[in-house]
């Protein structure tokens, strides 16, 4: 009731503040709302001011700035990491909109600091998501994103500080007391010091993303120390200077200078000024950590208890420092327990450890995973006894169920929350019962009981539509259906998909202004696009609200839907060309505008959405034939990337590589392909190798014709390496790409490598029932086996090659084909050349083959080549006359000899037969 009363009082104040207020009154009121955590009221107040025609400038022009600040404050406090990212995206959009085309003033400069703060909070969000993830790849990608974003935050703070300093310097002189300029000067100075301090803090956090003993961490800590020391030296009597001193000490602690750090902590803690409460709260926590590092475990634990007694407000204990203190208390108590510890003391300490850690695991902080690991030591997963549950009240079962959720003990949480839901009075506790069931559905989901999660969450969504958790219930049910759809083995995917669509459409109809409705619109758009219903997909994506945190993603997907429709129309031929081009024009325009909007919203250069948007635009331009435009878009973005890892970067490079290939840029394409390899991603790599290999193949021919021996050798080696990489790639592989790689290796005389590729290809496809059903599958298998014989021949494995060919020629399906007969002749030639066969046998084989081909009309080139090879075999036996006679007889009857290239071969051989 106290909270509700305070909320009503604030709303009343909002109504009073509206009439005739200036921007300072509104700002003060919004500050009160933010400090109390009433972010929904702050948002409501801003929207009321935004839509009120009686509110004019300058207040109306400041609303985007005020909303951006409120969103960042809310993001910093929320425990929902997905929600935190959405809030930060919205905040960046509001702040960028505020400073765009606005003359520089004090508020504009402060907005630059807030933009840097949004980047800083993004860095924390990415780091926490990575630490929460159980997937190594996602963990690494998020750590890398965090590192990039902290660097961008440090740079943004530096730019803001420099600009603020330039504005402050002319104001820094003497101003008489009472002069109105004093307020403006002090405001600028405060913002300048804030930006300078936070630049150092961003560097400190950046250092934490590197391994403890790494050179990168040490170098960044040195940079941070220099920043903090300079700030403390110049402003040692002010809050910013003292905060800088605190962080300088923290950096010393990180460098192992613990005694030096503790001395500074104690100096700051000795300050009597009550205005330093928040600063001393941080310092005291750092002091506890340092004592633990110095193995003064008992003293560290005592200081942790003292901290909790001193900073006993709920918001203080639930702060990042509060979570850290609870964790340090548990850790230092644990460190004091050994084999000699009396059981009574051990049990008492264990109880305190569990109580402390239970607080930590409820919050998404960097300490959560370590706290969970330590908690399992003292509170291992145990089955819940039915008799134990029966004795619990509703509140006890609910609280213990929530604790089990925080500790990720899903089975225990399910048992307790089920019990809680059954113990409550539906007439008095309807909302609390619903919340227990929502948490139960979440526990089912995390326990991979997707059907149970779907049924329970879906029921809550459909039957309690006005409840605050109804939209999240729908989202949970949809996610459960999706995971069930993707489970192995799938149960009934068609039914799963239809239930998903039905629930998504229900969410859009029921809560059209909620974020969950936008999530549903995007999901429906993806489904409709996958089914080829492009117009419905376009309507879905376009329906995402303008103010949605996923608006930019929806616009990117909208561009993709127009592009997919364009490609579908293009397959209709010339009749559909005009429509296809019109859709392509729309797609490119939307993707280009969305990329610009992302940039204006402050998206980091390494942001996955930004890179994906750029990749989509580049790929569309390339496929549409506008390669130069694609390169112009992609090149600066690729070159600006500081992180070279992760799927988003790999996708960007793929688009860039395709543009380079289509532009015929061989060397840059090779460099980009290497960068794709180093990114650690397998997506589409085989097809990229295939396309680049085709380009290299053309380059080999070009260099050979240009008679550049050194360049030819280098290009051949590059070609060989890419063929091997193509063959080794695990994703996106096809029969044709593998066959082409093997044939390319054969063209480079790399017989052993070609053999390996071909044997792998045959192992995979020769007994693949689905592949063998395809038209021409038998002929493709035949050709692969012939090429295997050729690879064996190149290595002089003549017996193995002969065995492969004999098997083919004995097969009723294959013996009528020309390819095995030609390769048989190649093998006989190679054996004769190596002294393991006779040229007479070779000559006879080529003559027999020529006789068989003589019945074809018109005669194929292979007919003339067979006679040429027979004549060559005669020449090898020193039967020059018979060789000449063979060639001239063919030429007399067929003056063109199948074509200019073959005629040149005949003439060249005749010239040697003298």
Coordinates of N, CA and C in Angstrom, one line a residue, residues 365-448:
X365 N 24.4 -11.3 -12.6 CA 25.7 -10.6 -12.4 C 26.8 -11.5 -12.8
X366 N 28.0 -10.9 -12.8 CA 29.2 -11.7 -13.2 C 29.5 -12.8 -12.1
X367 N 28.9 -12.7 -10.9 CA 29.2 -13.6 -9.9 C 28.3 -14.9 -9.9
X368 N 27.3 -14.8 -10.7 CA 26.2 -15.9 -10.6 C 26.7 -17.3 -10.9
X369 N 27.5 -17.5 -11.9 CA 28.0 -18.8 -12.2 C 28.9 -19.4 -11.1
X370 N 29.8 -18.6 -10.6 CA 30.6 -19.0 -9.5 C 29.8 -19.3 -8.3
X371 N 28.8 -18.5 -8.1 CA 27.9 -18.7 -6.9 C 27.2 -20.0 -7.0
X372 N 26.7 -20.3 -8.2 CA 26.0 -21.5 -8.4 C 26.9 -22.7 -8.1
X373 N 28.1 -22.7 -8.6 CA 29.0 -23.8 -8.4 C 29.3 -24.0 -6.9
X374 N 29.5 -22.9 -6.2 CA 29.7 -23.0 -4.7 C 28.5 -23.5 -4.0
X375 N 27.3 -23.0 -4.5 CA 26.0 -23.4 -3.8 C 25.8 -24.9 -3.9
X376 N 26.2 -25.5 -5.0 CA 26.0 -26.9 -5.2 C 26.8 -27.7 -4.2
X377 N 27.9 -27.1 -3.8 CA 28.8 -27.8 -2.8 C 28.1 -28.0 -1.5
X378 N 27.3 -26.9 -1.1 CA 26.7 -27.0 0.2 C 25.2 -27.3 0.1
X379 N 24.6 -27.3 -1.1 CA 23.2 -27.6 -1.2 C 23.0 -28.4 -2.5
X380 N 23.5 -29.6 -2.6 CA 23.4 -30.4 -3.8 C 22.0 -30.7 -4.1
X381 N 21.7 -30.9 -5.4 CA 20.4 -31.3 -5.8 C 19.8 -32.5 -5.1
X382 N 18.7 -32.4 -4.5 CA 18.1 -33.5 -3.8 C 16.7 -33.6 -4.2
X383 N 16.2 -34.8 -4.2 CA 14.8 -35.0 -4.5 C 13.9 -34.4 -3.4
X384 N 12.8 -33.8 -3.8 CA 11.9 -33.2 -2.8 C 11.0 -34.3 -2.3
X385 N 11.0 -34.5 -1.0 CA 10.1 -35.5 -0.3 C 8.7 -35.0 -0.3
X386 N 7.7 -35.8 -0.7 CA 6.3 -35.4 -0.7 C 5.8 -35.0 0.7
X387 N 6.3 -35.7 1.7 CA 5.9 -35.3 3.1 C 6.5 -33.9 3.5
X388 N 7.7 -33.6 3.0 CA 8.3 -32.3 3.2 C 7.4 -31.2 2.6
X389 N 7.0 -31.4 1.3 CA 6.1 -30.5 0.6 C 4.8 -30.3 1.3
X390 N 4.2 -31.4 1.8 CA 2.9 -31.3 2.4 C 2.9 -30.4 3.6
X391 N 4.1 -30.3 4.3 CA 4.1 -29.4 5.5 C 4.3 -27.9 5.2
X392 N 4.6 -27.6 3.9 CA 4.9 -26.2 3.5 C 3.6 -25.5 3.3
X393 N 3.6 -24.2 3.7 CA 2.5 -23.3 3.3 C 2.7 -22.8 1.9
X394 N 1.7 -22.1 1.4 CA 1.8 -21.6 0.0 C 3.0 -20.7 -0.1
X395 N 3.2 -19.7 0.8 CA 4.3 -18.8 0.7 C 5.6 -19.5 0.8
X396 N 5.7 -20.5 1.7 CA 7.0 -21.3 1.8 C 7.3 -22.1 0.5
X397 N 6.3 -22.7 0.0 CA 6.5 -23.5 -1.3 C 6.9 -22.5 -2.4
X398 N 6.2 -21.4 -2.5 CA 6.5 -20.4 -3.6 C 7.9 -19.9 -3.4
X399 N 8.3 -19.5 -2.3 CA 9.6 -18.9 -2.1 C 10.7 -20.0 -2.3
X400 N 10.5 -21.2 -1.9 CA 11.5 -22.2 -2.1 C 11.5 -22.6 -3.6
X401 N 10.4 -22.5 -4.2 CA 10.3 -22.8 -5.7 C 11.1 -21.8 -6.5
X402 N 11.0 -20.5 -6.1 CA 11.7 -19.4 -6.7 C 13.2 -19.6 -6.5
X403 N 13.6 -20.0 -5.3 CA 15.0 -20.2 -5.0 C 15.5 -21.4 -5.8
X404 N 14.8 -22.4 -6.0 CA 15.2 -23.5 -6.8 C 15.4 -23.1 -8.3
X405 N 14.5 -22.2 -8.8 CA 14.6 -21.6 -10.1 C 15.9 -20.9 -10.2
X406 N 16.2 -20.0 -9.3 CA 17.5 -19.3 -9.3 C 18.7 -20.2 -9.3
X407 N 18.6 -21.3 -8.6 CA 19.7 -22.2 -8.5 C 19.7 -23.2 -9.7
X408 N 18.8 -23.1 -10.6 CA 18.6 -24.0 -11.8 C 18.4 -25.4 -11.4
X409 N 17.7 -25.6 -10.3 CA 17.3 -27.0 -9.9 C 15.9 -27.2 -10.4
X410 N 15.7 -27.5 -11.7 CA 14.4 -27.5 -12.3 C 13.5 -28.5 -11.8
X411 N 13.9 -29.8 -11.5 CA 13.0 -30.8 -10.9 C 12.4 -30.3 -9.6
X412 N 13.3 -29.8 -8.8 CA 12.9 -29.3 -7.4 C 11.9 -28.1 -7.6
X413 N 12.2 -27.2 -8.5 CA 11.4 -26.1 -8.7 C 10.0 -26.5 -9.2
X414 N 9.9 -27.5 -10.1 CA 8.6 -28.0 -10.6 C 7.8 -28.6 -9.4
X415 N 8.4 -29.4 -8.6 CA 7.7 -30.0 -7.5 C 7.1 -28.9 -6.5
X416 N 8.0 -28.0 -6.2 CA 7.6 -26.9 -5.2 C 6.5 -26.0 -5.8
X417 N 6.7 -25.6 -7.1 CA 5.7 -24.7 -7.6 C 4.4 -25.3 -7.9
X418 N 4.4 -26.6 -8.2 CA 3.2 -27.4 -8.4 C 2.4 -27.3 -7.0
X419 N 3.2 -27.6 -6.0 CA 2.6 -27.6 -4.7 C 2.0 -26.2 -4.3
X420 N 2.8 -25.2 -4.6 CA 2.4 -23.8 -4.3 C 1.0 -23.5 -4.9
X421 N 0.9 -23.9 -6.2 CA -0.3 -23.6 -7.0 C -1.5 -24.3 -6.4
X422 N -1.3 -25.5 -5.8 CA -2.4 -26.2 -5.3 C -2.8 -25.8 -3.9
X423 N -1.9 -25.1 -3.2 CA -2.1 -24.7 -1.8 C -2.9 -23.4 -1.6
X424 N -2.8 -22.6 -2.6 CA -3.4 -21.2 -2.5 C -4.9 -21.1 -2.5
X425 N -5.4 -20.0 -2.1 CA -6.9 -19.8 -2.1 C -7.1 -19.0 -3.4
X426 N -7.8 -19.6 -4.4 CA -8.0 -18.9 -5.7 C -8.8 -17.6 -5.5
X427 N -9.6 -17.4 -4.5 CA -10.3 -16.2 -4.3 C -9.5 -15.1 -3.9
X428 N -8.4 -15.3 -3.1 CA -7.6 -14.3 -2.5 C -6.2 -14.2 -3.3
X429 N -5.8 -15.3 -3.8 CA -4.4 -15.3 -4.4 C -4.3 -15.6 -5.9
X430 N -5.4 -15.1 -6.6 CA -5.4 -15.5 -8.0 C -4.2 -15.1 -8.8
X431 N -3.7 -13.9 -8.6 CA -2.6 -13.4 -9.4 C -1.3 -14.1 -8.9
X432 N -1.2 -14.4 -7.6 CA 0.0 -15.1 -7.1 C 0.0 -16.6 -7.6
X433 N -1.2 -17.2 -7.7 CA -1.3 -18.6 -8.2 C -0.8 -18.5 -9.7
X434 N -1.3 -17.5 -10.4 CA -1.0 -17.4 -11.9 C 0.5 -17.2 -12.0
X435 N 1.1 -16.4 -11.1 CA 2.6 -16.2 -11.2 C 3.3 -17.5 -10.9
X436 N 2.8 -18.3 -9.9 CA 3.5 -19.6 -9.6 C 3.4 -20.5 -10.8
X437 N 2.2 -20.5 -11.5 CA 2.1 -21.3 -12.7 C 3.0 -20.8 -13.9
X438 N 3.1 -19.5 -14.0 CA 4.0 -19.0 -15.0 C 5.5 -19.5 -14.7
X439 N 5.9 -19.4 -13.5 CA 7.2 -19.9 -13.1 C 7.3 -21.4 -13.3
X440 N 6.2 -22.1 -13.0 CA 6.2 -23.5 -13.3 C 6.4 -23.9 -14.7
X441 N 5.7 -23.1 -15.6 CA 5.8 -23.3 -17.0 C 7.3 -23.0 -17.5
X442 N 7.9 -22.0 -16.9 CA 9.3 -21.7 -17.2 C 10.2 -22.9 -16.8
X443 N 9.9 -23.4 -15.6 CA 10.7 -24.6 -15.1 C 10.6 -25.8 -16.0
X444 N 9.3 -26.0 -16.5 CA 9.1 -27.1 -17.4 C 9.9 -26.9 -18.7
X445 N 9.9 -25.6 -19.2 CA 10.6 -25.3 -20.4 C 12.1 -25.6 -20.2
X446 N 12.7 -25.1 -19.1 CA 14.1 -25.2 -18.9 C 14.5 -26.7 -18.7
X447 N 13.5 -27.5 -18.2 CA 13.7 -28.9 -18.0 C 13.5 -29.7 -19.3
X448 N 13.3 -29.0 -20.4 CA 13.0 -29.6 -21.7 C 11.7 -30.4 -21.8

